[in-house]
Amino acid sequence: MFRLSRHQARQLASPLLRAPQRASCRAQSSTAEAIKAKPQPKSIWTSGRVFLLLAGTGLLAYGYGISNAPAWSHHLPGTKFVWSQSTKPHYASKADMEKAIEELRSALGDEAISTDDSDLEIHGRSDWSSINIDELPVAVAYPKSTEEVSQIAKVCHKYKVPMIPCSGRTSLEANYSAPYGGISIDFRDMNKLIALHEDDMDVVVQPALGWMDLNHQIKDSGLFFPVDPAPTAQIGGMVGTSCSGTNAVRYGTMKDWVINLTVVLADGRVIKTRRRPRKTAAGYNLTNLFIGSEGTLGIVTEITLKLAVIPQETSVAVVTFPTIRDAAAAASKVLRAGIPVGAMEIMDEVQMQVINRAGGTSRRWKEVPTMFFKFSGTKAGVHENINLVKAIAKKHKGGSFEFAVTPKEQDELWSARKRSLWSMLQIRTDDGSEVWSTDVAVPISRLPDIIEVSKKEMDDLGLFASILGHIGDGNFHESIMYNSKNPRERAAIEKCVKDMVDRALEMEGTCTGEHGIGLGKKDSLMKELGVETIDVMKSIKKALDPHWLMNPGKIMDFPE
Ligand SMILES: Cc1cc2nc3c(=O)[nH]c(=O)nc-3n(C[C@H](O)[C@H](O)[C@H](O)COP(=O)(O)OP(=O)(O)OC[C@H]3O[C@@H](n4cnc5c(N)ncnc54)[C@H](O)[C@@H]3O)c2cc1C
Ligand SMILES: *[C@@H]1O[C@H](CO)[C@@H](O)[C@H](O)[C@H]1NC(C)=O
Ligand SMILES: *[C@@H]1O[C@H](CO)[C@@H](O)[C@H](O)[C@H]1NC(C)=O
Ligand SMILES: *[C@@H]1O[C@H](CO)[C@@H](O)[C@H](O)[C@H]1NC(C)=O
């Protein structure tokens, strides 16, 4: 019988699974309700596998060279950069930090600057991030306008205080954490839709507007914003990580949907990246520069987004396959046939088991590799596309299609996909157990190869790991359960993840398809692009942020 231990109960009540509270870059409660997970006291623990963590870790860990230093402080041989925390610019002393906080309080009001322990804690770490570090910000600022953000930046610039912007706090790479302390800038009070231009099909928003809330607010216009990462992600953070989501195979990623940005620079200057028209050939593309910069180049305070037309008809279906390879082959055929699927996602047998065990959806799933399809378009188009995909799936040993008939059923089916990471977090058991979620992308034709090898490595180690992927983009994630209190286990996982990234790079892939670099993938980025390319990035960083105040320690380390 399944019982909630006190620890599990606490996990279920963790910010991730609860309606986000005050300091937690909350979503509107409608969204929060939608994602709130319910404990399912009736579910049964079907597998003991999760308890069998790592018999062989010792060996592996030996080979890897265990160190208590976090991965991001490892030295990378053969490069001229020192990957360590000791090389850092000169930041404010404690006394100056206090002066800065005082000055901000008198400029913005007491309630705009918090030094509450719980606030700091919330802004320094996250439950689902693969890296958590112990340094916390010294204060959290809650600006209400671009003007206030500019004031914050001016004070921070004067005293040399690091600034870490944070929006929905769902990023998976410690990207809003504060390894050098400083002030976390939380956009809680900048969550408005400023203007909807239906005829131009664009919308101007503030950074803390959630993408789901945005869609809720504009639903009567017949338009929607198609980029769909974590349900509680917000536009500012989505610009920060250049995210994508399940709709990317049809609609592209964040980069394709941003028209212009208002950005506060490290010294408090405010710029707009461009004007309104859809096309421009006017100068460097600064909009693009800030997208995916993870808050290291400037603070985004206003965003203009393109919108898409809500399709006349949508349909959701799932189909099972005997192996991931069969599924991937089918996916590739679907793409080559030019069938405009709305989304095409894969989950392996372990992930399907996780969803069953977490019990967040009302149906019980077959525990085999499963593909999730979304179809959208005109009625006739959807019908035609479904038949085409059915035929392809059948040729690749696909089982029967299960369709959602009502919108409620569509949500239900799709929710199994959208909840996958949460399901994994929900079934964590022993104290200290954590989930490491990785993200790599390869050319689509290599996807089955990398998934097969990576799964085998995890299986050989007895690790409990599941795969899910945006199969149409060659992008997949592995979620690995591990005990964070066991340094050997942690080192083994780090090695597996590094191996997987190296494999992706060998296949001409990338170390991150959508989650970003943050703290944990800096050395992978160096491997992926090379010293010269990173040098150019550093030059840009230096030009915009000479004192390394903007989200320091992310994407790249300080120059020697
Ligand atoms: C369950 C789950 C599912 C997910 N699915 C996907 C997916 O399918 N696809 C995908 O791409 N990602 C996915 N993610 C990752 C995450 O949702 C995205 O990275 C998202 O873009 C982060 O948005 P956020 O508002 O939470 O940003 P945050 O975590 O708050 O911040 C992200 C980064 O942007 C910076 N930043 C935040 N606000 C600003 C600002 N105003 N100006 C400048 N920089 C800023 C931060 O410093 C940080 O570096 C998922 C995460 C979870 C937990
Ligand atoms: C981004 O932040 C998360 C959560 O703090 C962290 O686990 C993850 O490792 C970070 N990403 C990288 C690449 O450092
Ligand atoms: C950016 O686009 C929005 C919406 O089209 C527009 O209102 C705004 O004026 C634009 N910014 C500039 C600097 O033109
Ligand atoms: C500039 O970059 C933005 C964001 O990536 C992109 O949407 C836009 O198409 C680019 N503009 C041009 C003219 O290339």
XYZ file of C-alpha atoms and ligand atoms in Angstrom:
655
model
C 0.000 0.000 0.000
C 1.236 3.461 -0.827
C 1.616 5.806 2.091
C 2.898 9.319 2.164
C 5.886 9.629 4.404
C 6.374 12.995 6.012
C 9.108 13.661 3.527
C 6.907 12.852 0.567
C 4.164 14.990 1.969
C 6.616 17.835 2.171
C 7.650 17.253 -1.401
C 4.084 17.322 -2.534
C 3.724 20.594 -0.775
C 6.894 21.947 -2.332
C 6.572 25.187 -4.298
C 6.630 23.250 -7.508
C 3.501 21.315 -6.764
C 1.643 23.961 -4.907
C -0.035 27.132 -5.938
C 2.992 29.396 -6.100
C 3.077 31.783 -3.200
C 4.057 35.364 -2.802
C 7.728 35.382 -3.439
C 7.686 32.581 -5.906
C 7.331 34.298 -9.225
C 3.813 32.978 -9.133
C 1.524 32.320 -12.000
C -2.085 33.486 -11.943
C -4.073 31.113 -9.852
C -5.948 29.709 -12.827
C -2.710 28.400 -14.232
C -1.538 27.310 -10.842
C -4.737 25.319 -10.379
C -4.278 23.674 -13.699
C -0.862 22.378 -12.824
C -1.412 21.615 -9.206
C -0.574 18.007 -8.585
C -2.727 15.945 -6.335
C -1.383 13.192 -4.153
C -2.856 9.901 -5.289
C -3.033 7.774 -2.195
C -4.293 4.802 -4.178
C -1.380 4.386 -6.516
C 0.831 1.425 -5.946
C 4.595 1.252 -6.151
C 4.982 -1.190 -8.955
C 8.704 -1.247 -9.281
C 11.538 -1.606 -6.898
C 13.901 -0.355 -9.501
C 14.068 3.087 -8.119
C 15.396 1.758 -4.846
C 18.133 -0.161 -6.555
C 20.117 2.910 -7.213
C 23.625 2.278 -8.271
C 25.511 -0.736 -7.255
C 28.235 -0.044 -9.772
C 28.750 3.588 -9.017
C 31.871 3.122 -6.983
C 33.810 1.935 -9.950
C 32.587 4.617 -12.233
C 33.100 7.320 -9.741
C 36.660 6.168 -9.309
C 37.298 6.568 -13.002
C 35.786 9.984 -13.003
C 37.826 11.358 -10.175
C 35.447 12.434 -7.497
C 35.705 15.870 -6.166
C 33.525 17.798 -3.836
C 33.876 20.801 -6.050
C 30.784 21.366 -8.158
C 30.990 20.512 -11.826
C 31.116 24.108 -12.861
C 34.385 24.744 -11.074
C 36.318 21.999 -12.814
C 39.328 23.040 -14.776
C 39.087 22.260 -18.418
C 42.427 21.256 -19.815
C 43.605 22.774 -23.041
C 41.834 26.075 -22.695
C 43.194 29.296 -21.448
C 40.303 29.968 -19.106
C 40.400 29.046 -15.477
C 37.113 27.479 -14.517
C 37.068 28.439 -10.953
C 35.176 30.664 -8.666
C 38.266 32.369 -7.358
C 38.793 34.508 -10.431
C 36.064 37.014 -10.056
C 35.671 40.702 -10.429
C 35.691 42.917 -7.438
C 32.176 43.073 -6.067
C 30.673 45.255 -3.354
C 31.879 44.726 0.202
C 29.256 43.811 2.762
C 29.096 47.444 3.854
C 28.607 48.654 0.272
C 26.002 45.978 -0.284
C 24.101 47.329 2.709
C 24.425 50.881 1.391
C 23.048 49.731 -1.950
C 20.087 48.081 -0.258
C 19.413 51.218 1.780
C 19.582 53.396 -1.303
C 17.201 51.110 -3.165
C 14.769 51.103 -0.264
C 14.642 54.852 -0.162
C 14.272 55.095 -3.946
C 11.676 52.349 -4.474
C 10.013 51.987 -1.091
C 10.603 49.462 1.674
C 8.284 46.830 0.295
C 10.143 46.730 -3.035
C 13.280 45.251 -1.451
C 13.108 42.096 0.623
C 15.842 40.524 2.709
C 13.582 37.845 4.204
C 15.398 34.557 4.606
C 12.627 32.630 2.923
C 12.594 35.032 -0.014
C 16.328 34.639 -0.455
C 16.068 30.890 -0.220
C 13.329 30.752 -2.851
C 15.386 32.845 -5.224
C 18.586 30.934 -4.747
C 17.551 27.381 -5.392
C 15.024 25.214 -7.115
C 13.667 21.745 -6.683
C 14.071 20.684 -10.240
C 17.331 22.227 -11.149
C 20.216 19.882 -11.769
C 22.561 22.196 -9.920
C 21.873 23.944 -6.702
C 24.482 25.953 -4.994
C 24.653 27.351 -1.567
C 25.160 31.028 -2.152
C 21.990 33.034 -1.944
C 21.197 36.542 -3.101
C 21.467 39.181 -0.363
C 18.191 40.788 -1.346
C 15.254 40.420 -3.689
C 13.976 43.478 -5.553
C 10.393 43.736 -6.839
C 10.346 46.518 -9.444
C 7.087 47.825 -10.904
C 8.314 49.435 -14.125
C 11.167 49.712 -16.578
C 12.049 52.961 -14.824
C 12.424 51.170 -11.484
C 14.509 48.421 -13.033
C 16.747 51.125 -14.431
C 17.091 52.664 -10.955
C 18.004 49.270 -9.518
C 20.643 48.778 -12.201
C 22.100 52.237 -11.579
C 22.508 51.571 -7.858
C 23.903 48.079 -8.453
C 26.286 49.503 -11.011
C 27.471 52.193 -8.618
C 28.234 49.698 -5.825
C 29.150 46.738 -8.074
C 26.388 44.454 -6.928
C 25.517 41.443 -9.139
C 21.981 41.389 -10.588
C 20.085 38.193 -11.289
C 16.781 38.560 -13.137
C 14.173 35.909 -12.464
C 10.746 35.306 -13.941
C 8.876 32.004 -13.644
C 11.866 30.203 -12.073
C 11.278 27.017 -14.014
C 14.615 26.978 -15.779
C 16.518 23.773 -15.401
C 20.094 25.017 -15.371
C 20.553 27.132 -12.189
C 20.208 30.094 -14.326
C 18.558 32.412 -11.862
C 20.643 31.209 -8.923
C 23.121 33.590 -7.323
C 26.557 31.987 -7.007
C 28.133 35.387 -6.309
C 25.350 36.733 -4.141
C 23.885 40.026 -5.302
C 20.323 41.138 -5.864
C 17.716 38.936 -7.398
C 15.308 40.969 -9.525
C 11.878 39.402 -9.383
C 9.290 40.679 -11.870
C 6.301 39.649 -9.757
C 4.795 43.115 -10.109
C 5.481 43.384 -13.845
C 3.085 40.777 -15.155
C 0.745 42.796 -17.372
C -0.381 42.574 -20.914
C 0.349 46.134 -22.061
C -1.237 46.205 -25.510
C -2.831 43.750 -27.879
C -2.739 44.716 -31.555
C -5.125 42.231 -33.094
C -4.763 43.544 -36.631
C -0.981 43.471 -36.481
C -1.133 40.101 -34.732
C 1.217 41.161 -31.983
C 1.128 41.798 -28.261
C 3.281 43.861 -25.896
C 3.831 42.283 -22.479
C 5.811 42.602 -19.269
C 8.331 39.900 -18.338
C 6.354 38.129 -15.609
C 3.290 37.433 -17.707
C 2.988 33.659 -17.969
C 2.496 32.248 -21.457
C -0.603 30.401 -20.303
C -2.051 33.538 -18.746
C -1.275 35.434 -21.913
C -3.202 32.879 -23.935
C -6.045 32.991 -21.482
C -6.268 36.774 -21.726
C -6.268 36.905 -25.527
C -8.381 33.832 -26.219
C -11.313 35.824 -27.605
C -9.126 37.473 -30.239
C -8.743 34.218 -32.164
C -4.987 34.529 -31.645
C -2.556 32.664 -29.440
C 1.108 32.506 -28.490
C 2.431 29.073 -29.458
C 5.671 28.640 -27.490
C 4.930 26.250 -24.595
C 7.676 25.334 -22.087
C 6.831 24.664 -18.393
C 3.217 25.657 -17.671
C 4.353 28.302 -15.164
C 7.167 29.776 -17.283
C 6.921 33.503 -17.986
C 7.804 35.515 -21.060
C 10.897 37.203 -19.537
C 12.469 33.887 -18.605
C 11.407 32.369 -21.902
C 13.343 35.102 -23.683
C 16.206 34.439 -21.249
C 16.549 30.773 -22.164
C 15.381 30.975 -25.775
C 13.016 28.195 -24.871
C 10.816 26.062 -27.014
C 8.207 23.443 -26.211
C 6.011 20.794 -27.710
C 4.696 23.120 -30.418
C 8.175 23.877 -31.786
C 8.040 21.291 -34.549
C 5.190 23.301 -36.064
C 5.740 26.840 -34.811
C 9.442 27.127 -34.096
C 11.075 28.411 -30.904
C 11.093 31.616 -28.875
C 13.522 33.227 -31.317
C 10.907 33.101 -34.045
C 8.280 34.999 -32.067
C 9.966 38.053 -30.588
C 9.558 41.305 -32.510
C 11.277 43.762 -30.215
C 12.528 44.117 -26.662
C 13.017 46.858 -24.123
C 16.210 46.120 -22.232
C 17.785 47.746 -19.184
C 21.545 47.535 -19.470
C 23.973 46.853 -16.628
C 24.522 50.568 -15.992
C 20.816 51.421 -16.040
C 20.521 52.722 -19.612
C 17.307 51.665 -21.351
C 17.289 50.547 -24.986
C 14.741 49.249 -27.463
C 16.077 46.691 -29.863
C 14.026 47.740 -32.890
C 10.702 49.051 -34.169
C 7.407 47.423 -34.963
C 7.431 46.201 -38.534
C 7.780 42.507 -39.123
C 10.725 43.078 -41.401
C 13.788 45.210 -40.954
C 17.290 45.282 -42.325
C 18.333 48.036 -39.965
C 21.606 47.172 -38.306
C 22.667 44.289 -36.089
C 19.907 42.088 -34.765
C 20.024 43.030 -31.092
C 16.716 41.332 -30.383
C 18.340 38.063 -31.230
C 21.378 38.879 -29.122
C 19.334 39.135 -25.941
C 17.236 36.033 -26.593
C 18.977 33.112 -24.926
C 21.469 35.337 -23.111
C 20.132 34.060 -19.755
C 20.146 37.489 -18.186
C 23.893 37.939 -18.685
C 23.679 40.911 -21.080
C 20.721 42.946 -19.882
C 17.366 42.896 -18.151
C 14.361 42.508 -20.405
C 11.473 44.656 -19.189
C 9.098 44.699 -22.149
C 8.592 42.216 -24.927
C 6.636 42.437 -28.177
C 5.569 39.043 -29.438
C 4.068 37.841 -32.683
C 0.860 35.869 -32.353
C -0.525 32.975 -34.366
C -4.082 32.259 -35.425
C -5.859 29.646 -33.326
C -6.403 26.686 -35.640
C -9.955 25.792 -36.555
C -9.588 22.213 -35.439
C -7.211 20.351 -33.142
C -6.917 16.720 -32.309
C -4.632 14.774 -30.015
C -3.669 11.135 -30.362
C -1.238 8.682 -28.809
C 0.274 5.634 -30.411
C 2.603 3.018 -28.954
C 5.704 1.495 -30.541
C 7.749 -1.580 -29.654
C 10.998 0.419 -29.525
C 12.187 4.020 -29.571
C 13.934 3.245 -32.833
C 10.643 2.326 -34.493
C 9.084 5.480 -33.132
C 11.979 7.609 -34.356
C 11.818 6.031 -37.789
C 8.115 6.835 -37.971
C 8.767 10.403 -36.812
C 11.368 10.901 -39.488
C 8.966 9.612 -42.162
C 6.255 11.986 -40.937
C 8.642 14.926 -41.291
C 9.934 13.798 -44.691
C 6.371 13.426 -45.939
C 5.880 17.093 -45.089
C 2.886 16.401 -42.874
C 2.366 19.523 -40.754
C 1.856 17.871 -37.358
C 1.177 20.330 -34.541
C 3.451 18.444 -32.170
C 5.186 15.103 -32.046
C 6.573 13.924 -28.731
C 8.050 10.700 -27.450
C 8.138 9.146 -23.988
C 9.888 5.874 -23.246
C 8.520 2.929 -21.255
C 10.093 4.197 -18.021
C 8.483 7.613 -18.369
C 5.100 6.007 -19.019
C 5.586 3.946 -15.871
C 6.478 7.107 -13.948
C 3.288 8.778 -15.098
C 1.239 5.775 -14.012
C 2.937 5.728 -10.627
C 2.586 9.444 -10.050
C -1.084 8.955 -10.848
C -1.707 12.487 -12.052
C -3.836 11.440 -15.021
C -7.017 9.471 -14.793
C -6.111 6.743 -17.231
C -3.561 3.939 -16.958
C -1.005 3.906 -19.739
C 0.701 0.988 -21.450
C 4.309 1.036 -20.304
C 5.939 1.001 -23.732
C 7.480 3.754 -25.895
C 4.631 6.088 -26.745
C 4.330 8.904 -29.233
C 2.035 11.854 -28.658
C 0.705 13.710 -31.681
C -1.114 16.978 -31.953
C -2.902 17.778 -35.192
C -4.183 21.215 -36.003
C -5.516 23.114 -38.979
C -8.742 23.052 -40.922
C -11.179 20.200 -40.307
C -10.358 18.578 -43.625
C -6.626 19.114 -43.168
C -6.613 17.528 -39.720
C -8.543 14.549 -41.013
C -6.147 14.059 -43.892
C -3.049 14.435 -41.743
C -4.310 11.921 -39.215
C -4.791 9.332 -41.927
C -1.347 9.954 -43.367
C 0.313 9.637 -39.960
C -1.714 6.527 -39.139
C -0.458 4.805 -42.251
C 3.150 5.698 -41.483
C 2.865 4.551 -37.870
C 1.411 1.243 -38.976
C 4.336 0.637 -41.323
C 6.686 1.117 -38.365
C 5.008 -1.340 -36.025
C 2.876 1.293 -34.347
C -0.070 0.123 -32.260
C -3.511 1.583 -32.684
C -4.179 5.306 -32.430
C -6.041 6.442 -29.379
C -7.853 9.700 -29.969
C -9.107 12.345 -27.661
C -12.620 13.234 -28.663
C -13.555 16.098 -26.361
C -11.368 19.084 -25.437
C -11.267 17.684 -21.915
C -9.894 14.421 -23.195
C -7.363 16.335 -25.276
C -6.137 18.090 -22.168
C -6.022 14.790 -20.391
C -3.934 13.102 -23.052
C -1.643 16.049 -23.465
C -1.295 16.497 -19.745
C 0.495 13.169 -19.518
C 3.197 14.716 -21.667
C 3.242 18.095 -19.966
C 3.381 16.622 -16.488
C 6.218 14.252 -17.183
C 8.925 16.030 -15.204
C 6.617 16.660 -12.295
C 5.602 13.028 -12.262
C 9.231 12.119 -11.864
C 9.667 14.572 -9.004
C 6.536 13.244 -7.401
C 7.761 9.689 -7.134
C 11.003 10.648 -5.420
C 11.359 8.529 -2.341
C 14.245 8.491 0.078
C 15.580 11.586 1.696
C 17.875 13.485 -0.581
C 16.548 11.954 -3.764
C 16.603 14.402 -6.635
C 15.904 14.414 -10.326
C 18.528 15.492 -12.817
C 17.021 16.570 -16.076
C 19.272 16.899 -19.100
C 18.740 18.325 -22.528
C 20.658 17.614 -25.715
C 19.788 17.846 -29.392
C 21.232 16.036 -32.404
C 20.482 15.914 -36.116
C 17.175 14.042 -36.283
C 18.636 11.014 -38.049
C 20.947 10.370 -35.081
C 18.262 10.508 -32.415
C 17.646 6.729 -32.077
C 21.396 6.081 -31.847
C 22.025 8.500 -29.037
C 18.913 7.473 -27.123
C 19.765 3.769 -27.344
C 23.353 4.202 -26.166
C 22.432 6.615 -23.393
C 19.642 4.377 -22.127
C 22.000 1.449 -22.066
C 24.584 3.334 -20.040
C 21.975 4.294 -17.453
C 20.525 0.778 -17.361
C 23.947 -0.787 -16.926
C 24.414 1.368 -13.867
C 21.032 0.420 -12.501
C 19.954 4.039 -12.643
C 16.314 4.954 -12.761
C 16.158 7.198 -15.782
C 13.467 8.076 -18.247
C 13.547 9.587 -21.710
C 11.229 12.066 -23.242
C 11.806 14.012 -26.349
C 10.694 16.580 -28.824
C 11.311 13.923 -31.413
C 10.531 16.167 -34.366
C 13.370 18.508 -33.363
C 15.953 15.847 -32.558
C 15.835 17.173 -29.000
C 15.395 14.924 -25.982
C 15.638 14.956 -22.225
C 16.679 12.304 -19.813
C 15.410 12.556 -16.247
C 17.572 10.655 -13.822
C 16.685 9.936 -10.233
C 19.610 10.030 -7.833
C 20.492 10.584 -4.233
C 22.040 14.013 -3.918
C 23.486 13.161 -0.528
C 25.639 10.451 -1.989
C 28.607 12.158 -3.659
C 29.599 9.022 -5.524
C 26.176 8.636 -7.002
C 26.162 12.276 -7.939
C 29.561 11.943 -9.612
C 28.352 8.911 -11.555
C 25.348 10.815 -12.838
C 27.529 13.734 -13.777
C 29.653 11.380 -15.793
C 26.634 9.851 -17.538
C 25.331 13.282 -18.399
C 28.717 14.440 -19.635
C 29.009 11.277 -21.725
C 25.635 11.942 -23.234
C 26.584 15.532 -24.057
C 29.871 14.358 -25.575
C 27.964 11.821 -27.644
C 25.644 14.561 -28.864
C 28.618 16.740 -29.790
C 30.240 13.853 -31.669
C 27.027 13.570 -33.647
C 27.308 17.275 -34.497
C 24.607 18.058 -31.978
C 24.395 20.588 -29.184
C 24.761 20.399 -25.400
C 21.387 22.063 -24.983
C 18.441 22.204 -27.330
C 16.390 24.491 -25.133
C 17.274 24.612 -21.434
C 20.357 26.763 -21.772
C 23.858 26.715 -20.315
C 23.500 28.213 -16.856
C 26.147 26.916 -14.493
C 26.397 23.264 -15.382
C 27.133 23.248 -19.089
C 29.808 25.923 -19.411
C 32.544 23.455 -20.223
C 30.276 21.646 -22.684
C 29.648 24.936 -24.425
C 33.384 25.435 -24.715
C 33.728 21.981 -26.261
C 30.841 22.622 -28.584
C 31.922 25.973 -29.968
C 35.617 26.317 -29.227
C 37.717 28.971 -27.519
C 37.557 31.525 -30.345
C 33.784 31.527 -30.463
C 33.502 31.811 -26.683
C 36.024 34.659 -26.866
C 33.683 36.556 -29.168
C 30.856 35.977 -26.714
C 33.086 37.276 -23.942
C 33.876 40.387 -25.948
C 30.179 41.066 -26.346
C 29.643 40.456 -22.648
C 32.473 42.818 -21.820
C 31.100 45.548 -24.048
C 27.668 45.421 -22.456
C 28.633 44.457 -18.929
C 32.276 45.394 -18.237
C 31.991 44.754 -14.501
C 30.353 41.320 -14.870
C 27.333 42.364 -12.864
C 24.634 40.708 -14.975
C 23.861 37.173 -13.773
C 27.575 36.445 -13.280
C 28.885 32.912 -13.562
C 26.314 31.784 -16.115
C 27.079 30.693 -19.688
C 30.776 31.611 -19.353
C 33.340 32.161 -16.646
C 35.268 35.329 -15.994
C 38.342 35.912 -18.076
C 41.569 35.391 -16.197
C 7.895 20.832 -16.105
C 8.835 21.607 -16.988
C 8.729 21.471 -18.361
C 9.554 22.210 -19.189
N 9.420 22.059 -20.544
C 10.198 22.782 -21.350
C 10.073 22.663 -22.771
O 9.287 21.875 -23.279
N 10.857 23.441 -23.545
C 11.759 24.337 -23.000
O 12.435 25.022 -23.747
N 11.917 24.439 -21.679
C 11.164 23.703 -20.841
N 11.323 23.826 -19.495
C 12.308 24.793 -18.967
C 11.747 26.184 -18.645
O 10.341 26.176 -18.568
C 12.175 27.207 -19.686
O 13.581 27.309 -19.643
C 11.561 28.610 -19.513
O 11.927 29.397 -20.624
C 12.008 29.322 -18.269
O 11.151 30.418 -18.033
P 11.012 31.066 -16.585
O 10.048 32.185 -16.655
O 10.714 30.027 -15.596
O 12.472 31.641 -16.393
P 13.434 31.737 -15.133
O 13.754 30.371 -14.644
O 12.906 32.694 -14.141
O 14.707 32.382 -15.823
C 15.367 31.761 -16.914
C 16.606 32.547 -17.306
O 16.230 33.791 -17.857
C 16.764 34.872 -17.087
N 15.708 35.870 -16.984
C 14.509 35.752 -16.369
N 13.790 36.868 -16.514
C 14.550 37.724 -17.234
C 14.365 39.063 -17.693
N 13.251 39.736 -17.464
N 15.387 39.631 -18.388
C 16.521 38.959 -18.649
N 16.750 37.701 -18.239
C 15.776 37.085 -17.541
C 17.119 34.274 -15.743
O 18.185 34.967 -15.122
C 17.533 32.887 -16.148
O 18.849 32.894 -16.619
C 10.527 23.083 -18.633
C 10.649 23.202 -17.247
C 9.823 22.468 -16.417
C 9.967 22.627 -14.928
C 20.073 26.254 -14.499
O 19.471 26.331 -13.226
C 19.081 25.110 -12.670
C 18.335 25.405 -11.414
O 19.046 26.257 -10.537
C 20.306 24.188 -12.454
O 19.949 22.966 -11.915
C 20.931 23.941 -13.762
O 22.086 23.171 -13.644
C 21.284 25.266 -14.402
N 21.755 24.968 -15.713
C 23.035 24.898 -15.954
C 23.405 24.466 -17.328
O 23.838 25.212 -15.152
C 7.940 47.405 -30.538
O 6.735 46.826 -31.017
C 5.566 47.281 -30.376
C 4.385 46.523 -30.932
O 4.382 46.469 -32.311
C 5.393 48.778 -30.507
O 4.263 49.189 -29.771
C 6.639 49.470 -30.026
O 6.524 50.836 -30.285
C 7.856 48.887 -30.726
N 9.057 49.551 -30.220
C 9.641 50.529 -30.870
C 10.878 51.056 -30.273
O 9.203 50.954 -31.899
C 16.101 39.219 -35.391
O 16.000 38.305 -34.321
C 14.679 37.975 -33.961
C 14.767 37.139 -32.725
O 15.584 36.050 -32.918
C 13.996 37.262 -35.099
O 12.686 36.921 -34.754
C 14.005 38.165 -36.303
O 13.487 37.483 -37.396
C 15.394 38.672 -36.617
N 15.266 39.718 -37.582
C 15.937 39.750 -38.704
C 15.677 40.899 -39.589
O 16.726 38.868 -38.978
